[in-house]
mmCIF file of C-alpha atoms in Angstrom:
data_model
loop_
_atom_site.group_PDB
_atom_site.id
_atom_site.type_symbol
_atom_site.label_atom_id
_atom_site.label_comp_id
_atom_site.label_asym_id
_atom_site.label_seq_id
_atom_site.Cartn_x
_atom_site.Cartn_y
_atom_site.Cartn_z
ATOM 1 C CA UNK A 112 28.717 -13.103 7.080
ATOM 2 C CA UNK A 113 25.681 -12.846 4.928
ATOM 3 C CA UNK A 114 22.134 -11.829 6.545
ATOM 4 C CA UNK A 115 19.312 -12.818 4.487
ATOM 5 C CA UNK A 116 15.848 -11.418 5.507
ATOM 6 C CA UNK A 117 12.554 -12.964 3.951
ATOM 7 C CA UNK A 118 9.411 -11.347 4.107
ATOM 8 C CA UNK A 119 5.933 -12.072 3.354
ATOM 9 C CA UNK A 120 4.138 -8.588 1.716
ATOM 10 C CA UNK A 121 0.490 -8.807 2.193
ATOM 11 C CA UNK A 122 -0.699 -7.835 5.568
ATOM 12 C CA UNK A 123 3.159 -8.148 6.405
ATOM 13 C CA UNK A 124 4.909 -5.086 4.710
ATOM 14 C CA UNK A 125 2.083 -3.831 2.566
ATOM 15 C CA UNK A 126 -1.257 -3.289 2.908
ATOM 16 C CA UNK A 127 -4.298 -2.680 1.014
ATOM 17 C CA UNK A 128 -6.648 0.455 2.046
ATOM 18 C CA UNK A 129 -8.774 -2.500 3.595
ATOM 19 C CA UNK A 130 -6.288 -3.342 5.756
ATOM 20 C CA UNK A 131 -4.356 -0.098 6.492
ATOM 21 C CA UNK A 132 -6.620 0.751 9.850
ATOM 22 C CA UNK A 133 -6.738 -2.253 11.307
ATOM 23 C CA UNK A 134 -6.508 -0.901 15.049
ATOM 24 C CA UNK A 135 -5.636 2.771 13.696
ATOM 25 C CA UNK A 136 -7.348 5.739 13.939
ATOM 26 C CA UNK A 137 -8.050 7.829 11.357
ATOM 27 C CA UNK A 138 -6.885 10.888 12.900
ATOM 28 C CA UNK A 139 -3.026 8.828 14.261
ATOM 29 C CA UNK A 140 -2.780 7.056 10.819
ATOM 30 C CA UNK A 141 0.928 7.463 9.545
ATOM 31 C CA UNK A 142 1.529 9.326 6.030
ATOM 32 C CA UNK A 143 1.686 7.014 2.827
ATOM 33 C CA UNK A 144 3.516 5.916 0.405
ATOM 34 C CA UNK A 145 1.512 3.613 -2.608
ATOM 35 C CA UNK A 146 3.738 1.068 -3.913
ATOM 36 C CA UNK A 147 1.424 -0.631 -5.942
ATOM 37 C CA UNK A 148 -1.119 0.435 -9.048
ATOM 38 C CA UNK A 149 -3.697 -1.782 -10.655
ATOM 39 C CA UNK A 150 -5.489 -0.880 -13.795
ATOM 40 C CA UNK A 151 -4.727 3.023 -12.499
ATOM 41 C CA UNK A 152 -5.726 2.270 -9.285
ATOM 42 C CA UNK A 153 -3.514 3.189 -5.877
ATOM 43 C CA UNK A 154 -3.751 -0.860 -4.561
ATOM 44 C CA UNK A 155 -0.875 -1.239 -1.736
ATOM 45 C CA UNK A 156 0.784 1.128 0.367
ATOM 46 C CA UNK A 157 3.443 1.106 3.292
ATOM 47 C CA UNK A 158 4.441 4.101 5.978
ATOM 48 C CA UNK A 159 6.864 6.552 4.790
ATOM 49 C CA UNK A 160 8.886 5.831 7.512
ATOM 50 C CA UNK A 161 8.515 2.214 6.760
ATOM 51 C CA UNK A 162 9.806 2.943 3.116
ATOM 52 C CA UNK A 163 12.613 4.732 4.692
ATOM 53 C CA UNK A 164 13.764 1.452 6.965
ATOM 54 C CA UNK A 165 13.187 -0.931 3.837
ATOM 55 C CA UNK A 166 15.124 0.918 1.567
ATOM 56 C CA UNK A 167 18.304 1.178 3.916
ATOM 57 C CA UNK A 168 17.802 -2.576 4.958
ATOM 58 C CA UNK A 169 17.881 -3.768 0.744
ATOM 59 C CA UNK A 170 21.711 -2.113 1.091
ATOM 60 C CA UNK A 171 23.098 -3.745 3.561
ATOM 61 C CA UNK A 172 21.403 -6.986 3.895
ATOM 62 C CA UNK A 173 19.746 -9.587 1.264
ATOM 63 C CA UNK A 174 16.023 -8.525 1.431
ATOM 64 C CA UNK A 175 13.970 -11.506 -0.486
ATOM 65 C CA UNK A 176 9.985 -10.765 -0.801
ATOM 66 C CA UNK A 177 8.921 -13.722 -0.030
ATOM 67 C CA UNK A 178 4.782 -13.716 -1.079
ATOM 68 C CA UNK A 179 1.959 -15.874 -2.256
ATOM 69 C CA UNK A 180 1.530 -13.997 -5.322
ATOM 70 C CA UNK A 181 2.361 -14.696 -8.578
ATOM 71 C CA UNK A 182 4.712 -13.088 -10.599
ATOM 72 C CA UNK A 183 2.259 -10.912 -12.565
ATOM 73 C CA UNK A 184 0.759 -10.150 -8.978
ATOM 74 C CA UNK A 185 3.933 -9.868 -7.573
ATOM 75 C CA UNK A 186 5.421 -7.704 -10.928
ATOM 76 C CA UNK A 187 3.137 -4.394 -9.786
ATOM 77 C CA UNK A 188 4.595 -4.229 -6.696
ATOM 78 C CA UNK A 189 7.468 -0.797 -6.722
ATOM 79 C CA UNK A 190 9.166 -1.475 -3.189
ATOM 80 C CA UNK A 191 11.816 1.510 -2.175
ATOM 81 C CA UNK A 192 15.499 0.678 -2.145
ATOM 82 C CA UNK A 193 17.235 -1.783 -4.829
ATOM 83 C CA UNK A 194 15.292 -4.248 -7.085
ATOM 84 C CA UNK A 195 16.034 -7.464 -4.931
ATOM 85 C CA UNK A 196 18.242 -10.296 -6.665
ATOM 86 C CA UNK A 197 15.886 -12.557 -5.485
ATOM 87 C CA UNK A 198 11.977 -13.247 -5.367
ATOM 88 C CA UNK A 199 10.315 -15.744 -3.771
ATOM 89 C CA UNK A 200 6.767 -15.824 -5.484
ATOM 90 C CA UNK A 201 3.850 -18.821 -5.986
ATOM 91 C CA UNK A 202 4.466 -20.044 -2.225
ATOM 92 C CA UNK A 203 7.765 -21.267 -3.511
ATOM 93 C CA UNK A 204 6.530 -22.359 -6.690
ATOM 94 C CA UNK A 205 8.677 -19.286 -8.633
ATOM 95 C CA UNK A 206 12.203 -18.255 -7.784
ATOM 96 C CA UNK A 207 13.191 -15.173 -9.538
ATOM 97 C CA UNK A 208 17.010 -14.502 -10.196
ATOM 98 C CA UNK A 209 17.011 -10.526 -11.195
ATOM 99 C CA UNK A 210 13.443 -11.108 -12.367
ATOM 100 C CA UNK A 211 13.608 -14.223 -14.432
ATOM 101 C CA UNK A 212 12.372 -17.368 -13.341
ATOM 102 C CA UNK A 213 14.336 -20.192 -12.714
ATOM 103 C CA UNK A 214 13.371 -22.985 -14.711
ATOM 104 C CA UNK A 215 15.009 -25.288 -13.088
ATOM 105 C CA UNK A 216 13.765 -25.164 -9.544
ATOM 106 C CA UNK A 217 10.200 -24.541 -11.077
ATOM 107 C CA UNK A 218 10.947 -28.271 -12.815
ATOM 108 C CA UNK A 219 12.118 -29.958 -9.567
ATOM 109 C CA UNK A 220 8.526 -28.242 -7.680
ATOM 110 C CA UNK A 221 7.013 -29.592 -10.553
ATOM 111 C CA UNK A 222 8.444 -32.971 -9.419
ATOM 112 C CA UNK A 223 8.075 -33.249 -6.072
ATOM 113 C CA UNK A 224 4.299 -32.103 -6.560
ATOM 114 C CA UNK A 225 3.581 -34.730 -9.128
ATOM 115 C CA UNK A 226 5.077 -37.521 -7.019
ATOM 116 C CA UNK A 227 3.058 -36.439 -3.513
ATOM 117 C CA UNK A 228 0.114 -34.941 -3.888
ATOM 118 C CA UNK A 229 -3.002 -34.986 -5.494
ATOM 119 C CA UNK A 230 -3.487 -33.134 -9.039
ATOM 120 C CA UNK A 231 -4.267 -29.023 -9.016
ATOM 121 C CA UNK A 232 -7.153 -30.639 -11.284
ATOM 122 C CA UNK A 233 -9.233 -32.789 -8.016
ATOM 123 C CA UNK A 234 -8.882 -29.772 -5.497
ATOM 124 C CA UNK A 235 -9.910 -27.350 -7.955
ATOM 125 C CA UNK A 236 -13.063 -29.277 -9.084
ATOM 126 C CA UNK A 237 -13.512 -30.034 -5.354
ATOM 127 C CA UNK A 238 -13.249 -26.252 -4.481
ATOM 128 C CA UNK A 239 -16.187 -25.226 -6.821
ATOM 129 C CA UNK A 240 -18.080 -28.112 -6.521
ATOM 130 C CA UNK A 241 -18.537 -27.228 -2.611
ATOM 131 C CA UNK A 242 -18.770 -23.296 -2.723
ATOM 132 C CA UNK A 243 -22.307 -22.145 -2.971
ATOM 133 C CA UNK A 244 -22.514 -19.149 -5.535
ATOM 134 C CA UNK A 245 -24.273 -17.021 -2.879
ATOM 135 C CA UNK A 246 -20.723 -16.283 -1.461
ATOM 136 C CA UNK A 247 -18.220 -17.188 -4.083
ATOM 137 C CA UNK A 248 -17.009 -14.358 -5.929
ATOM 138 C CA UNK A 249 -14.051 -15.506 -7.953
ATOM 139 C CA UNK A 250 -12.145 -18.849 -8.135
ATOM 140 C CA UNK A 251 -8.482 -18.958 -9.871
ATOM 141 C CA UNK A 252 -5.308 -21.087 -9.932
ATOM 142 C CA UNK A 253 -1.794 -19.483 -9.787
ATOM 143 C CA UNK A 254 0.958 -20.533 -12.015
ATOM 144 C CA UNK A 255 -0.894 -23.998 -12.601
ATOM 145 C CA UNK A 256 0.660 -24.749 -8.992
ATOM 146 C CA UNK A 257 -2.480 -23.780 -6.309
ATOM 147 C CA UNK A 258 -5.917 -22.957 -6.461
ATOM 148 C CA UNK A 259 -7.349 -19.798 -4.636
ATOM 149 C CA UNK A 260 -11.493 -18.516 -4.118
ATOM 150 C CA UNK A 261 -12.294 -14.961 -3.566
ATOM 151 C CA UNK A 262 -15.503 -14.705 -0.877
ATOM 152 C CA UNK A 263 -17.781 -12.393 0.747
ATOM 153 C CA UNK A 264 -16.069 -13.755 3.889
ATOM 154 C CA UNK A 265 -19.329 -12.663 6.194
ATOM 155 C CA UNK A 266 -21.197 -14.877 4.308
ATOM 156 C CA UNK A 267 -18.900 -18.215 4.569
ATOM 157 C CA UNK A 268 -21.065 -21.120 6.204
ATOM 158 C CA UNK A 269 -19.820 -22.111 9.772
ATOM 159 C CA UNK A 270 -17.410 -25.580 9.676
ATOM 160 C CA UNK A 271 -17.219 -25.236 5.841
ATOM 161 C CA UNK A 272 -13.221 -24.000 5.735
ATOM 162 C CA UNK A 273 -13.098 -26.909 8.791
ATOM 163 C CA UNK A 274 -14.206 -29.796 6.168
ATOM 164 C CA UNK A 275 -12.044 -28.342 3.497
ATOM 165 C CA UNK A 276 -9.165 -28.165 5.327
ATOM 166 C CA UNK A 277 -9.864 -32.076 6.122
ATOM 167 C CA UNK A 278 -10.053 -33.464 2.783
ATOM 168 C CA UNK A 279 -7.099 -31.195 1.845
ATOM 169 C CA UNK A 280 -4.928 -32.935 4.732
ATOM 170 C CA UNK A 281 -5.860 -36.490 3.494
ATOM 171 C CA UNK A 282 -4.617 -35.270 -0.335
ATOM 172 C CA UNK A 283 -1.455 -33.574 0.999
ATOM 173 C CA UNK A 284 -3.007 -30.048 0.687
ATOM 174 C CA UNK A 285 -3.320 -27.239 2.914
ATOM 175 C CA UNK A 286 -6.120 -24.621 3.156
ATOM 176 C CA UNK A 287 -5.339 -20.539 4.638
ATOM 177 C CA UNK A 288 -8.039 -18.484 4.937
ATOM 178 C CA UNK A 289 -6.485 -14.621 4.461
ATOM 179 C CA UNK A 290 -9.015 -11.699 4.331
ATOM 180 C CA UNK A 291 -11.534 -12.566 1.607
ATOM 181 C CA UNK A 292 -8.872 -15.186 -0.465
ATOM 182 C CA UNK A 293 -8.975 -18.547 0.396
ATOM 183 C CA UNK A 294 -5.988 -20.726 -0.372
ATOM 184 C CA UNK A 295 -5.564 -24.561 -1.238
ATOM 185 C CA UNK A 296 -1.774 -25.158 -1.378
ATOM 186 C CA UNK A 297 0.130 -28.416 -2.186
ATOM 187 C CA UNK A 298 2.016 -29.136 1.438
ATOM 188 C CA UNK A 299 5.293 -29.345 0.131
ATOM 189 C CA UNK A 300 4.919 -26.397 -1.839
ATOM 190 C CA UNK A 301 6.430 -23.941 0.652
ATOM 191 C CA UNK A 302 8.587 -20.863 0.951
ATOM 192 C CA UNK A 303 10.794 -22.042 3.491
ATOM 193 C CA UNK A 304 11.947 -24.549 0.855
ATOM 194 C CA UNK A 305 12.790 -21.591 -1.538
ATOM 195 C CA UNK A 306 14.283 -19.544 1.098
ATOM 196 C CA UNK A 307 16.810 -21.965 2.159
ATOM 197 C CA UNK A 308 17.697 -22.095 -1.550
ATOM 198 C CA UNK A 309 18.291 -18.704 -1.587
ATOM 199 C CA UNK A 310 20.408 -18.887 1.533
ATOM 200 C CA UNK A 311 22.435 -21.565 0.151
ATOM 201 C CA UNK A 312 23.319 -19.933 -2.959
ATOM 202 C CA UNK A 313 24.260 -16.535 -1.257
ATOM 203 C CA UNK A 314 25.875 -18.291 1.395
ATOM 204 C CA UNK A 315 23.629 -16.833 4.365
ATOM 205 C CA UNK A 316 24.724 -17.542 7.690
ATOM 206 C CA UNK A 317 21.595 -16.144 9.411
ATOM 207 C CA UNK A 318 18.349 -15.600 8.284
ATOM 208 C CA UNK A 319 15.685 -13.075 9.403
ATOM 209 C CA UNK A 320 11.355 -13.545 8.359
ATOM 210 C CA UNK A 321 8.125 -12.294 8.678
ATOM 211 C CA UNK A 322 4.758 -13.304 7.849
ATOM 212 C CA UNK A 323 1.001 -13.048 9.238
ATOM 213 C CA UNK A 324 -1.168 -16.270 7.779
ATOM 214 C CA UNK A 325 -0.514 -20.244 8.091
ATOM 215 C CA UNK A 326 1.455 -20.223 4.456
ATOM 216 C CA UNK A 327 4.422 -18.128 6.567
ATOM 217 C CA UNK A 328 4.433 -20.841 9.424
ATOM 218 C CA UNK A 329 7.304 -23.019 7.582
ATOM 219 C CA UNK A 330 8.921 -19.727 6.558
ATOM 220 C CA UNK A 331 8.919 -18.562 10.299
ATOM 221 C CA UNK A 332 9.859 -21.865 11.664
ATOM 222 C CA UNK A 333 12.597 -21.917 9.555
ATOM 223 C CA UNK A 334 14.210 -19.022 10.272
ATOM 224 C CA UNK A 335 16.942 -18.293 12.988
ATOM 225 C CA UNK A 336 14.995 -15.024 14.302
ATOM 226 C CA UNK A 337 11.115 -14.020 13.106
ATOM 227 C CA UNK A 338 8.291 -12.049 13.569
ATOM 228 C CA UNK A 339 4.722 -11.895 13.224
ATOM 229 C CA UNK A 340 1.719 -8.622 13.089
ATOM 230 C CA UNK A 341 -0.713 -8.957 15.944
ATOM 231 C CA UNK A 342 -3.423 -9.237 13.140
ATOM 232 C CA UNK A 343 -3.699 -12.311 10.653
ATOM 233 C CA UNK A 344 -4.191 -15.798 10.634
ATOM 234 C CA UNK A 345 -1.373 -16.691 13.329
ATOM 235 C CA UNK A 346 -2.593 -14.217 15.604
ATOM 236 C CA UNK A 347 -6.334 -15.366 15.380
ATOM 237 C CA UNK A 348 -4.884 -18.753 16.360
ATOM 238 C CA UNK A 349 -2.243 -17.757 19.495
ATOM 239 C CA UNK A 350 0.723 -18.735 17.166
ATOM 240 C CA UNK A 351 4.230 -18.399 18.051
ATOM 241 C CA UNK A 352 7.487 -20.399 18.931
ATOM 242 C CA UNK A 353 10.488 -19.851 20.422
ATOM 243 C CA UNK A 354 12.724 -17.811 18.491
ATOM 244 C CA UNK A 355 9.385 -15.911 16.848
ATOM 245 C CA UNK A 356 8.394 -12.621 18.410
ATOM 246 C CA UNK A 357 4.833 -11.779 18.469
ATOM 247 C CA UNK A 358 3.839 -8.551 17.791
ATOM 248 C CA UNK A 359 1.018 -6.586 19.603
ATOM 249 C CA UNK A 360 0.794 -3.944 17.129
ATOM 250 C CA UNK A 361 -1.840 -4.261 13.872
ATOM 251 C CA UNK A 362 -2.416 -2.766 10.801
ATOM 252 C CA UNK A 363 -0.135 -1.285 8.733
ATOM 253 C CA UNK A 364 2.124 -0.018 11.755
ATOM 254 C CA UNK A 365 2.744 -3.843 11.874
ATOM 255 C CA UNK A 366 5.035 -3.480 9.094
ATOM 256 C CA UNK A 367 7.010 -0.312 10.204
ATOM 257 C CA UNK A 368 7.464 -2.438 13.345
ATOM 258 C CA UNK A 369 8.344 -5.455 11.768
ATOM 259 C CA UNK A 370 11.244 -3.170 9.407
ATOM 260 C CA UNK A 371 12.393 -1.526 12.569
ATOM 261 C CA UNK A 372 13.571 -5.011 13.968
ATOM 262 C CA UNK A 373 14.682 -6.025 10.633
ATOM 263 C CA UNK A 374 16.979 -2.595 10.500
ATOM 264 C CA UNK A 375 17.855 -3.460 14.211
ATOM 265 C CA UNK A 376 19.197 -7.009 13.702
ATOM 266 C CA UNK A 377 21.292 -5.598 10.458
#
């Protein structure tokens, strides 16, 4: 029997210094360990103890990060334990076998995306065309697959991520709204879909997730046992189901938790 454990990593098992304290103390935050560096900066970190759990789960189960990012993004990430076999990155746009992609699930995403939804090309013109300057910092796309804003969040016009998230719908697009990055994401273009690839090709007979914002829903649905931080974008909104355990705990003690149960289940 094969247990297969997918995780989102932002806000799920690593956090930026932004989001270490949410609902820690300074003086009862947990020692560090960075685990990611940007143009020589220290960018991510997880506990030590949380290090400790991931590294012993990556032996005796099939840990698959499971993220948003895209494989550069995803590429300056050092997580303890054993490279994984697998990466989930680009929402499910980019499945990594031992760090390559594989070209041919990127050409069947490619497919399905062409035949459902409306071009990257409308909802990224849309996207600038309706954020006003005074709180748009950045816009990108990732892997020519989603489009993504960075805002000054504070400054984000009641009802406008409401509207977006309308006109998305109608195109076959969904909107998330994570700490200052705001996400338009083809519908079908999901993780669960990637993880259930992975499954079959390891021949998983259970799988374990985690994940904090609206792009982990599927991915949590999905799953046979999950969990979610009490911070993030399912929290805000009350979500859970069934077989999905809610945490109370926020911050980056969030992820330790979320590792324990991971170790536990293993």
């Amino acid at each position: 029997m094969t247990l297969l454990v997918a995780s989102d990593l932002d806000r799920t098992l690593i956090y930026s210094a932004a989001a270490l304290a949410l609902g820690t103390p300074d003086a009862e935050a947990p020692r560090l360990l960075c685990v990611e560096v940007y143009e020589s900066r220290p960018l991510s970190y997880m506990t030590e103890t949380a290090a400790g759990l991931l590294a012993g789960l990556a032996r005796t189960a099939a840990f698959v990060p499971t993220t948003t990012r895209t494989r550069a993004q995803y590429g300056r990430i050092r997580l303890p334990g054993p490279v994984p076999e697998f990466a989930i990155c680009a929402n499910g746009g980019e499945l990594l076998v031992r760090g390559e992609s594989d070209a041919g699930w990127r050409r069947g995403v490619e497919r399905t995306l062409a035949a459902e939804c409306a071009p990257l090309d409308e909802v990224r013109a849309h996207l600038v065309r309706t954020a006003d300057p005074a709180w748009l910092l950045k816009e990108r796309t990732a892997e020519d697959l989603f489009a993504y804003l960075v805002v000054d969040r504070p400054l984000l016009p009641g009802g406008w991520v409401e509207e977006l998230t309308e006109w998305a719908r109608a195109r076959r697009w969904s909107v998330s709204l994570q700490g200052r990055k705001l996400y338009a994401v083809p519908e079908p273009l999901t993780k669960s879909a990637a993880v259930a690839e992975v499954a079959r090709r390891t021949g998983a007979s259970e799988v374990l997730a985690a994940g904090d914002s609206l792009l982990d829903a599927d991915l949590l649905l999905a799953a046979d046992r999950g969990w979610r931080p009490g911070h993030g974008e399912l929290a805000d909104a009350g979500w859970t189901a069934p077989h999905v355990t809610a945490l109370e705990t926020r911050g980056v003690l969030a992820g330790e938790e979320i590792l324990r149960a991971f170790a536990g289940a293993a």
